[in-house]
Tab-separated table of C-alpha atoms in Angstrom:
chain	number	residue	atom	x	y	z
A	264	UNK	CA	16.513	-24.933	-44.638
A	265	UNK	CA	18.092	-26.769	-41.635
A	266	UNK	CA	16.306	-26.170	-38.341
A	267	UNK	CA	19.635	-26.279	-36.414
A	268	UNK	CA	23.185	-25.679	-37.485
A	269	UNK	CA	25.710	-25.689	-34.674
A	270	UNK	CA	29.431	-25.331	-35.390
A	271	UNK	CA	32.276	-25.818	-32.890
A	272	UNK	CA	30.050	-25.039	-29.904
A	273	UNK	CA	31.922	-25.177	-26.603
A	274	UNK	CA	31.010	-24.221	-23.137
A	275	UNK	CA	33.456	-23.894	-20.318
A	276	UNK	CA	32.322	-23.253	-16.716
A	277	UNK	CA	34.791	-21.788	-14.274
A	278	UNK	CA	34.759	-21.344	-10.546
A	279	UNK	CA	37.156	-20.141	-7.941
A	280	UNK	CA	38.291	-22.582	-5.200
A	281	UNK	CA	39.620	-21.031	-2.002
A	282	UNK	CA	42.290	-22.326	0.226
A	283	UNK	CA	40.555	-22.157	3.586
A	284	UNK	CA	43.816	-22.213	5.414
A	285	UNK	CA	44.943	-19.211	3.497
A	286	UNK	CA	42.011	-17.145	2.136
A	287	UNK	CA	44.425	-14.982	0.059
A	288	UNK	CA	45.322	-18.034	-2.043
A	289	UNK	CA	42.727	-19.306	-4.554
A	290	UNK	CA	42.831	-21.008	-7.937
A	291	UNK	CA	40.472	-20.948	-10.873
A	292	UNK	CA	39.022	-24.311	-11.947
A	293	UNK	CA	37.582	-24.859	-15.360
A	294	UNK	CA	35.167	-27.552	-16.497
A	295	UNK	CA	34.412	-28.187	-20.133
A	296	UNK	CA	30.744	-29.131	-20.456
A	297	UNK	CA	30.527	-29.023	-24.290
A	298	UNK	CA	33.592	-29.411	-26.492
A	299	UNK	CA	33.548	-28.265	-30.132
A	300	UNK	CA	30.222	-29.852	-30.897
A	301	UNK	CA	28.952	-29.839	-34.499
A	302	UNK	CA	25.477	-30.870	-35.477
A	303	UNK	CA	22.959	-30.156	-38.191
A	304	UNK	CA	19.270	-31.061	-37.755
A	305	UNK	CA	16.659	-30.756	-40.570
A	306	UNK	CA	13.175	-29.400	-40.125
A	307	UNK	CA	10.752	-32.019	-38.820
A	308	UNK	CA	13.429	-34.373	-37.482
A	309	UNK	CA	12.980	-36.069	-34.098
A	310	UNK	CA	16.517	-36.560	-32.734
A	311	UNK	CA	17.490	-38.325	-29.473
A	312	UNK	CA	20.404	-37.017	-27.445
A	313	UNK	CA	22.037	-39.658	-25.332
A	314	UNK	CA	24.897	-39.626	-22.829
A	315	UNK	CA	25.764	-40.322	-19.188
A	316	UNK	CA	25.110	-37.777	-16.450
A	317	UNK	CA	27.344	-34.753	-16.970
A	318	UNK	CA	27.931	-35.482	-20.627
A	319	UNK	CA	26.816	-31.990	-21.684
A	320	UNK	CA	23.356	-32.846	-23.049
A	321	UNK	CA	21.348	-30.335	-20.991
A	322	UNK	CA	24.054	-27.599	-21.379
A	323	UNK	CA	23.857	-27.982	-25.167
A	324	UNK	CA	20.016	-27.685	-25.146
A	325	UNK	CA	20.309	-24.561	-22.983
A	326	UNK	CA	22.660	-23.014	-25.600
A	327	UNK	CA	20.379	-23.845	-28.444
A	328	UNK	CA	17.396	-22.438	-26.599
A	329	UNK	CA	19.198	-19.256	-25.700
A	330	UNK	CA	19.274	-19.739	-21.972
A	331	UNK	CA	23.074	-19.600	-21.774
A	332	UNK	CA	25.849	-18.303	-24.044
A	333	UNK	CA	28.467	-20.674	-25.392
A	334	UNK	CA	32.160	-19.930	-24.666
A	335	UNK	CA	32.880	-20.259	-28.356
A	336	UNK	CA	31.370	-21.399	-31.654
A	337	UNK	CA	28.259	-20.386	-33.542
A	338	UNK	CA	24.816	-21.627	-34.011
A	339	UNK	CA	21.686	-20.859	-36.097
A	340	UNK	CA	18.280	-22.133	-34.971
A	341	UNK	CA	15.462	-21.361	-37.355
A	342	UNK	CA	17.859	-18.803	-38.840
A	343	UNK	CA	18.406	-17.002	-35.510
A	344	UNK	CA	21.413	-16.906	-33.111
A	345	UNK	CA	19.592	-18.332	-30.053
A	346	UNK	CA	21.526	-16.503	-27.224
A	347	UNK	CA	20.525	-13.117	-28.856
A	348	UNK	CA	17.077	-14.051	-27.595
A	349	UNK	CA	15.240	-12.327	-30.516
A	350	UNK	CA	11.508	-12.203	-29.700
A	351	UNK	CA	10.808	-13.659	-33.152
A	352	UNK	CA	12.880	-16.738	-32.246
A	353	UNK	CA	11.504	-17.122	-28.774
A	354	UNK	CA	7.976	-17.152	-30.217
A	355	UNK	CA	8.825	-20.156	-32.398
A	356	UNK	CA	10.594	-22.436	-29.830
A	357	UNK	CA	9.836	-24.044	-26.530
A	358	UNK	CA	11.790	-25.997	-23.912
A	359	UNK	CA	10.441	-28.548	-21.516
A	360	UNK	CA	12.673	-29.663	-18.560
A	361	UNK	CA	11.479	-32.723	-16.680
A	362	UNK	CA	12.860	-31.407	-13.336
A	363	UNK	CA	11.691	-27.757	-13.556
A	364	UNK	CA	8.243	-26.241	-13.673
A	365	UNK	CA	7.353	-23.308	-15.941
A	366	UNK	CA	3.719	-23.104	-14.857
A	367	UNK	CA	2.521	-21.211	-11.808
A	368	UNK	CA	2.437	-23.437	-8.744
A	369	UNK	CA	-0.690	-22.094	-7.032
A	370	UNK	CA	-2.806	-21.454	-10.171
A	371	UNK	CA	-5.202	-23.846	-11.891
A	372	UNK	CA	-3.670	-25.044	-15.246
A	373	UNK	CA	-6.198	-23.203	-17.363
A	374	UNK	CA	-5.203	-19.853	-15.761
A	375	UNK	CA	-1.544	-20.508	-16.638
A	376	UNK	CA	-2.563	-21.424	-20.166
A	377	UNK	CA	-4.643	-18.238	-20.508
A	378	UNK	CA	-1.703	-16.169	-19.222
A	379	UNK	CA	0.598	-17.826	-21.843
A	380	UNK	CA	-1.891	-17.023	-24.547
A	381	UNK	CA	-1.394	-13.290	-23.766
A	382	UNK	CA	2.379	-13.594	-23.450
A	383	UNK	CA	2.743	-15.239	-26.830
A	384	UNK	CA	-0.056	-13.145	-28.394
A	385	UNK	CA	-1.779	-16.297	-29.593
A	386	UNK	CA	-4.910	-15.575	-31.714
A	387	UNK	CA	-8.059	-16.776	-29.856
A	388	UNK	CA	-9.042	-19.268	-32.651
A	389	UNK	CA	-5.487	-20.815	-32.742
A	390	UNK	CA	-5.301	-20.955	-28.923
A	391	UNK	CA	-8.694	-22.671	-28.592
A	392	UNK	CA	-7.944	-25.115	-31.400
A	393	UNK	CA	-4.489	-26.077	-29.965
A	394	UNK	CA	-5.775	-26.327	-26.393
A	395	UNK	CA	-8.735	-28.541	-27.362
A	396	UNK	CA	-6.457	-30.780	-29.427
A	397	UNK	CA	-3.899	-31.128	-26.670
A	398	UNK	CA	-6.437	-31.706	-23.965
A	399	UNK	CA	-8.028	-34.550	-26.016
A	400	UNK	CA	-4.687	-36.325	-26.906
A	401	UNK	CA	-3.336	-36.222	-23.321
A	402	UNK	CA	-6.755	-36.809	-21.746
A	403	UNK	CA	-6.310	-33.995	-19.334
A	404	UNK	CA	-9.650	-32.182	-19.169
A	405	UNK	CA	-10.041	-32.829	-15.453
A	406	UNK	CA	-6.669	-31.108	-14.854
A	407	UNK	CA	-7.639	-27.790	-16.267
A	408	UNK	CA	-9.217	-26.491	-13.080
A	409	UNK	CA	-6.698	-28.113	-10.791
A	410	UNK	CA	-3.864	-26.250	-9.166
A	411	UNK	CA	-0.392	-27.455	-10.148
A	412	UNK	CA	0.641	-28.037	-6.501
A	413	UNK	CA	-2.241	-30.589	-6.205
A	414	UNK	CA	-1.169	-32.688	-9.139
A	415	UNK	CA	0.943	-35.802	-9.406
A	416	UNK	CA	4.266	-35.679	-11.313
A	417	UNK	CA	2.640	-37.290	-14.371
A	418	UNK	CA	-0.205	-34.805	-14.331
A	419	UNK	CA	2.174	-31.851	-14.018
A	420	UNK	CA	4.290	-33.085	-16.986
A	421	UNK	CA	1.137	-33.308	-19.158
A	422	UNK	CA	0.366	-29.664	-18.295
A	423	UNK	CA	3.977	-28.564	-18.895
A	424	UNK	CA	3.866	-30.146	-22.378
A	425	UNK	CA	0.463	-28.651	-23.104
A	426	UNK	CA	1.732	-25.221	-22.237
A	427	UNK	CA	4.819	-25.632	-24.512
A	428	UNK	CA	2.689	-26.441	-27.550
A	429	UNK	CA	-0.034	-23.808	-27.202
A	430	UNK	CA	1.816	-21.313	-29.423
A	431	UNK	CA	2.627	-23.963	-32.168
A	432	UNK	CA	6.405	-23.893	-31.838
A	433	UNK	CA	8.458	-24.938	-34.828
A	434	UNK	CA	11.103	-26.485	-32.617
A	435	UNK	CA	10.993	-27.867	-29.104
A	436	UNK	CA	13.745	-29.011	-26.763
A	437	UNK	CA	12.700	-31.852	-24.415
A	438	UNK	CA	15.023	-32.557	-21.518
A	439	UNK	CA	13.972	-35.743	-19.682
A	440	UNK	CA	10.232	-35.183	-20.088
A	441	UNK	CA	9.255	-38.586	-18.748
A	442	UNK	CA	11.669	-38.662	-15.754
A	443	UNK	CA	9.987	-40.347	-12.735
A	444	UNK	CA	6.749	-41.083	-14.618
A	445	UNK	CA	4.756	-44.281	-14.476
A	446	UNK	CA	4.284	-46.469	-17.563
A	447	UNK	CA	0.850	-45.149	-18.389
A	448	UNK	CA	1.928	-41.464	-18.215
A	449	UNK	CA	5.057	-42.096	-20.208
A	450	UNK	CA	3.059	-43.892	-22.901
A	451	UNK	CA	0.615	-40.987	-23.158
A	452	UNK	CA	3.393	-38.428	-23.502
A	453	UNK	CA	5.164	-40.458	-26.108
A	454	UNK	CA	1.961	-40.836	-28.112
A	455	UNK	CA	1.380	-37.066	-27.905
A	456	UNK	CA	4.908	-36.158	-29.051
A	457	UNK	CA	4.897	-38.571	-31.933
A	458	UNK	CA	1.520	-37.262	-33.208
A	459	UNK	CA	2.659	-33.643	-33.038
A	460	UNK	CA	5.945	-34.429	-34.773
A	461	UNK	CA	4.301	-36.363	-37.568
A	462	UNK	CA	1.295	-34.113	-38.186
A	463	UNK	CA	2.822	-30.676	-37.614
A	464	UNK	CA	6.431	-31.483	-38.578
A	465	UNK	CA	7.693	-29.895	-35.367
A	466	UNK	CA	11.472	-30.353	-34.977
A	467	UNK	CA	12.209	-32.062	-31.684
A	468	UNK	CA	15.341	-32.837	-29.707
A	469	UNK	CA	14.838	-35.266	-26.812
A	470	UNK	CA	17.252	-36.146	-24.026
A	471	UNK	CA	16.263	-39.258	-21.989
A	472	UNK	CA	17.764	-41.999	-19.883
A	473	UNK	CA	14.779	-44.176	-20.814
A	474	UNK	CA	15.624	-46.139	-23.874
A	475	UNK	CA	11.908	-46.753	-24.429
A	476	UNK	CA	11.490	-43.065	-25.203
A	477	UNK	CA	14.325	-43.029	-27.747
A	478	UNK	CA	13.268	-46.268	-29.515
A	479	UNK	CA	9.594	-45.205	-29.715
A	480	UNK	CA	10.242	-41.733	-31.025
A	481	UNK	CA	13.696	-41.220	-32.578
A	482	UNK	CA	15.144	-42.638	-35.794
A	483	UNK	CA	18.318	-40.639	-35.326
A	484	UNK	CA	20.411	-40.489	-32.210
A	485	UNK	CA	23.365	-38.350	-31.176
A	486	UNK	CA	25.623	-39.705	-28.370
A	487	UNK	CA	27.882	-37.370	-26.531
A	488	UNK	CA	30.274	-38.064	-23.735
A	489	UNK	CA	32.481	-35.569	-21.877
A	490	UNK	CA	31.091	-32.839	-24.073
A	491	UNK	CA	32.121	-34.498	-27.346
A	492	UNK	CA	30.096	-36.171	-30.029
A	493	UNK	CA	30.956	-39.827	-30.373
A	494	UNK	CA	28.071	-41.037	-32.607
A	495	UNK	CA	25.551	-39.431	-34.919
A	496	UNK	CA	23.335	-41.616	-37.025
A	497	UNK	CA	20.448	-44.035	-37.248
A	498	UNK	CA	19.325	-46.185	-34.284
A	499	UNK	CA	19.460	-49.354	-36.334
A	500	UNK	CA	22.992	-48.471	-37.637
A	501	UNK	CA	24.086	-47.889	-34.087
A	502	UNK	CA	23.154	-51.427	-33.107
A	503	UNK	CA	24.875	-52.889	-36.194
A	504	UNK	CA	27.994	-50.940	-35.570
A	505	UNK	CA	28.461	-51.475	-31.817
A	506	UNK	CA	26.638	-54.754	-31.298
A	507	UNK	CA	26.797	-56.919	-34.447
A	508	UNK	CA	25.110	-59.840	-32.717
A	509	UNK	CA	21.744	-61.375	-32.106
A	510	UNK	CA	20.217	-62.524	-28.807
A	511	UNK	CA	18.478	-65.895	-28.818
A	512	UNK	CA	16.237	-66.377	-25.793
A	513	UNK	CA	14.814	-69.810	-25.009
A	514	UNK	CA	12.036	-70.413	-22.365
A	515	UNK	CA	13.022	-73.433	-20.316
A	516	UNK	CA	9.885	-74.748	-18.619
A	517	UNK	CA	11.344	-77.720	-16.764
A	518	UNK	CA	14.603	-79.284	-15.489
A	519	UNK	CA	15.028	-81.406	-18.590
A	520	UNK	CA	14.958	-78.385	-20.837
A	521	UNK	CA	17.574	-76.686	-18.696
A	522	UNK	CA	19.835	-79.803	-18.947
A	523	UNK	CA	19.451	-79.663	-22.784
A	524	UNK	CA	20.380	-76.032	-22.784
A	525	UNK	CA	23.505	-76.738	-20.768
A	526	UNK	CA	24.588	-79.290	-23.431
A	527	UNK	CA	24.323	-76.843	-26.379
A	528	UNK	CA	27.608	-76.248	-28.135
A	529	UNK	CA	27.598	-72.480	-27.866
A	530	UNK	CA	30.316	-70.216	-26.473
A	531	UNK	CA	28.329	-67.240	-25.140
A	532	UNK	CA	25.339	-68.605	-23.228
A	533	UNK	CA	23.943	-68.144	-19.753
A	534	UNK	CA	20.887	-69.206	-17.712
A	535	UNK	CA	18.730	-66.522	-16.144
A	536	UNK	CA	15.975	-68.129	-14.041
A	537	UNK	CA	13.774	-69.953	-16.688
A	538	UNK	CA	15.346	-68.308	-19.727
A	539	UNK	CA	18.394	-69.544	-21.535
A	540	UNK	CA	20.180	-66.672	-23.345
A	541	UNK	CA	22.626	-67.129	-26.206
A	542	UNK	CA	24.521	-64.229	-27.817
A	543	UNK	CA	25.785	-64.979	-31.298
A	544	UNK	CA	27.524	-63.027	-34.047
A	545	UNK	CA	25.197	-62.578	-37.022
A	546	UNK	CA	27.450	-64.592	-39.361
A	547	UNK	CA	27.126	-67.574	-37.041
A	548	UNK	CA	23.415	-67.174	-36.399
A	549	UNK	CA	22.167	-69.822	-38.907
A	550	UNK	CA	24.434	-72.478	-37.484
A	551	UNK	CA	23.379	-71.823	-33.879
A	552	UNK	CA	19.726	-71.563	-34.732
A	553	UNK	CA	19.738	-74.945	-36.535
A	554	UNK	CA	21.139	-76.497	-33.320
A	555	UNK	CA	18.588	-74.699	-31.089
A	556	UNK	CA	15.595	-75.617	-33.261
A	557	UNK	CA	16.609	-79.288	-33.243
A	558	UNK	CA	16.249	-79.275	-29.490
A	559	UNK	CA	13.573	-76.858	-28.441
A	560	UNK	CA	10.001	-76.082	-29.754
A	561	UNK	CA	9.699	-72.968	-31.943
A	562	UNK	CA	7.166	-71.281	-29.653
A	563	UNK	CA	9.750	-71.213	-26.808
A	564	UNK	CA	12.309	-69.364	-28.899
A	565	UNK	CA	12.740	-65.642	-29.626
A	566	UNK	CA	15.441	-63.931	-31.650
A	567	UNK	CA	16.130	-60.240	-31.103
A	568	UNK	CA	18.719	-57.445	-31.406
A	569	UNK	CA	20.503	-56.433	-28.232
A	570	UNK	CA	18.612	-53.797	-26.177
A	571	UNK	CA	19.561	-50.183	-27.061
A	572	UNK	CA	20.452	-49.502	-23.437
A	573	UNK	CA	22.910	-52.407	-23.569
A	574	UNK	CA	24.556	-51.064	-26.738
A	575	UNK	CA	24.911	-47.603	-25.241
A	576	UNK	CA	26.513	-49.090	-22.221
A	577	UNK	CA	29.114	-50.856	-24.378
A	578	UNK	CA	29.938	-47.627	-26.139
A	579	UNK	CA	30.609	-45.781	-22.818
A	580	UNK	CA	32.662	-48.660	-21.561
A	581	UNK	CA	34.949	-48.331	-24.590
């Protein structure tokens, strides 16, 4: 059974704008946040949702989690209509929003966890097992007795994630869970999410502006812009479709090497500090590589695909 089936989901927000010169005159302004979005996600998938600010990502996650109603369309998540907010559904899902806290600000983390145990009616054995496992993976034992208000952003996000997984949800919506975090905290959270997804087959949807999150965790990505889906497929296929080229990077350790690079017969090349960068279509790669290897040592050369962030940028420009 599919974990998520959404058909023609739309969400239109409306507001009234007043004419302050004449308060009796006003007009209704409508903004379409999600526009006839269709998506199916299988159980155990880890799907990345990408799009610029205002694309509709968060709105769509709020609809699937039951926080808001769509203007039209239908959806089934774990067999439930999410905005009906059936307790059986709410007990099987979780949502983490990187810019909002769900834990109690003045309480130690363990008190919030114990309260959630009662709210979700988690059996004591399951609760203890899940908590111990999460604390170990995220290395957060010192945080249990610390009040949320005394924690750093990275520490708070660890606790927010821990709270969301205590009741063993079958599906979790992650909206910018690593926003503002340092490299170490981001790495720990990615490791945790990957382990839970692989071992417990928890279905996950992740929105993030950090391409590192997407590349580390998601094999499938959905790109939306202005509320509409413009791509749904594999990350590798995305690069092949929208950036059918390779990037050759050469470390130029002296002036002579830079002069040699300038003489290369390549159309799309540029010098960035001590690195010479050449972009070449895949069908021309062999010819260009032969020329580069004839001039520069192998250890100074790397050949890679374009960065995912760069590919996404090209899509939005189009």
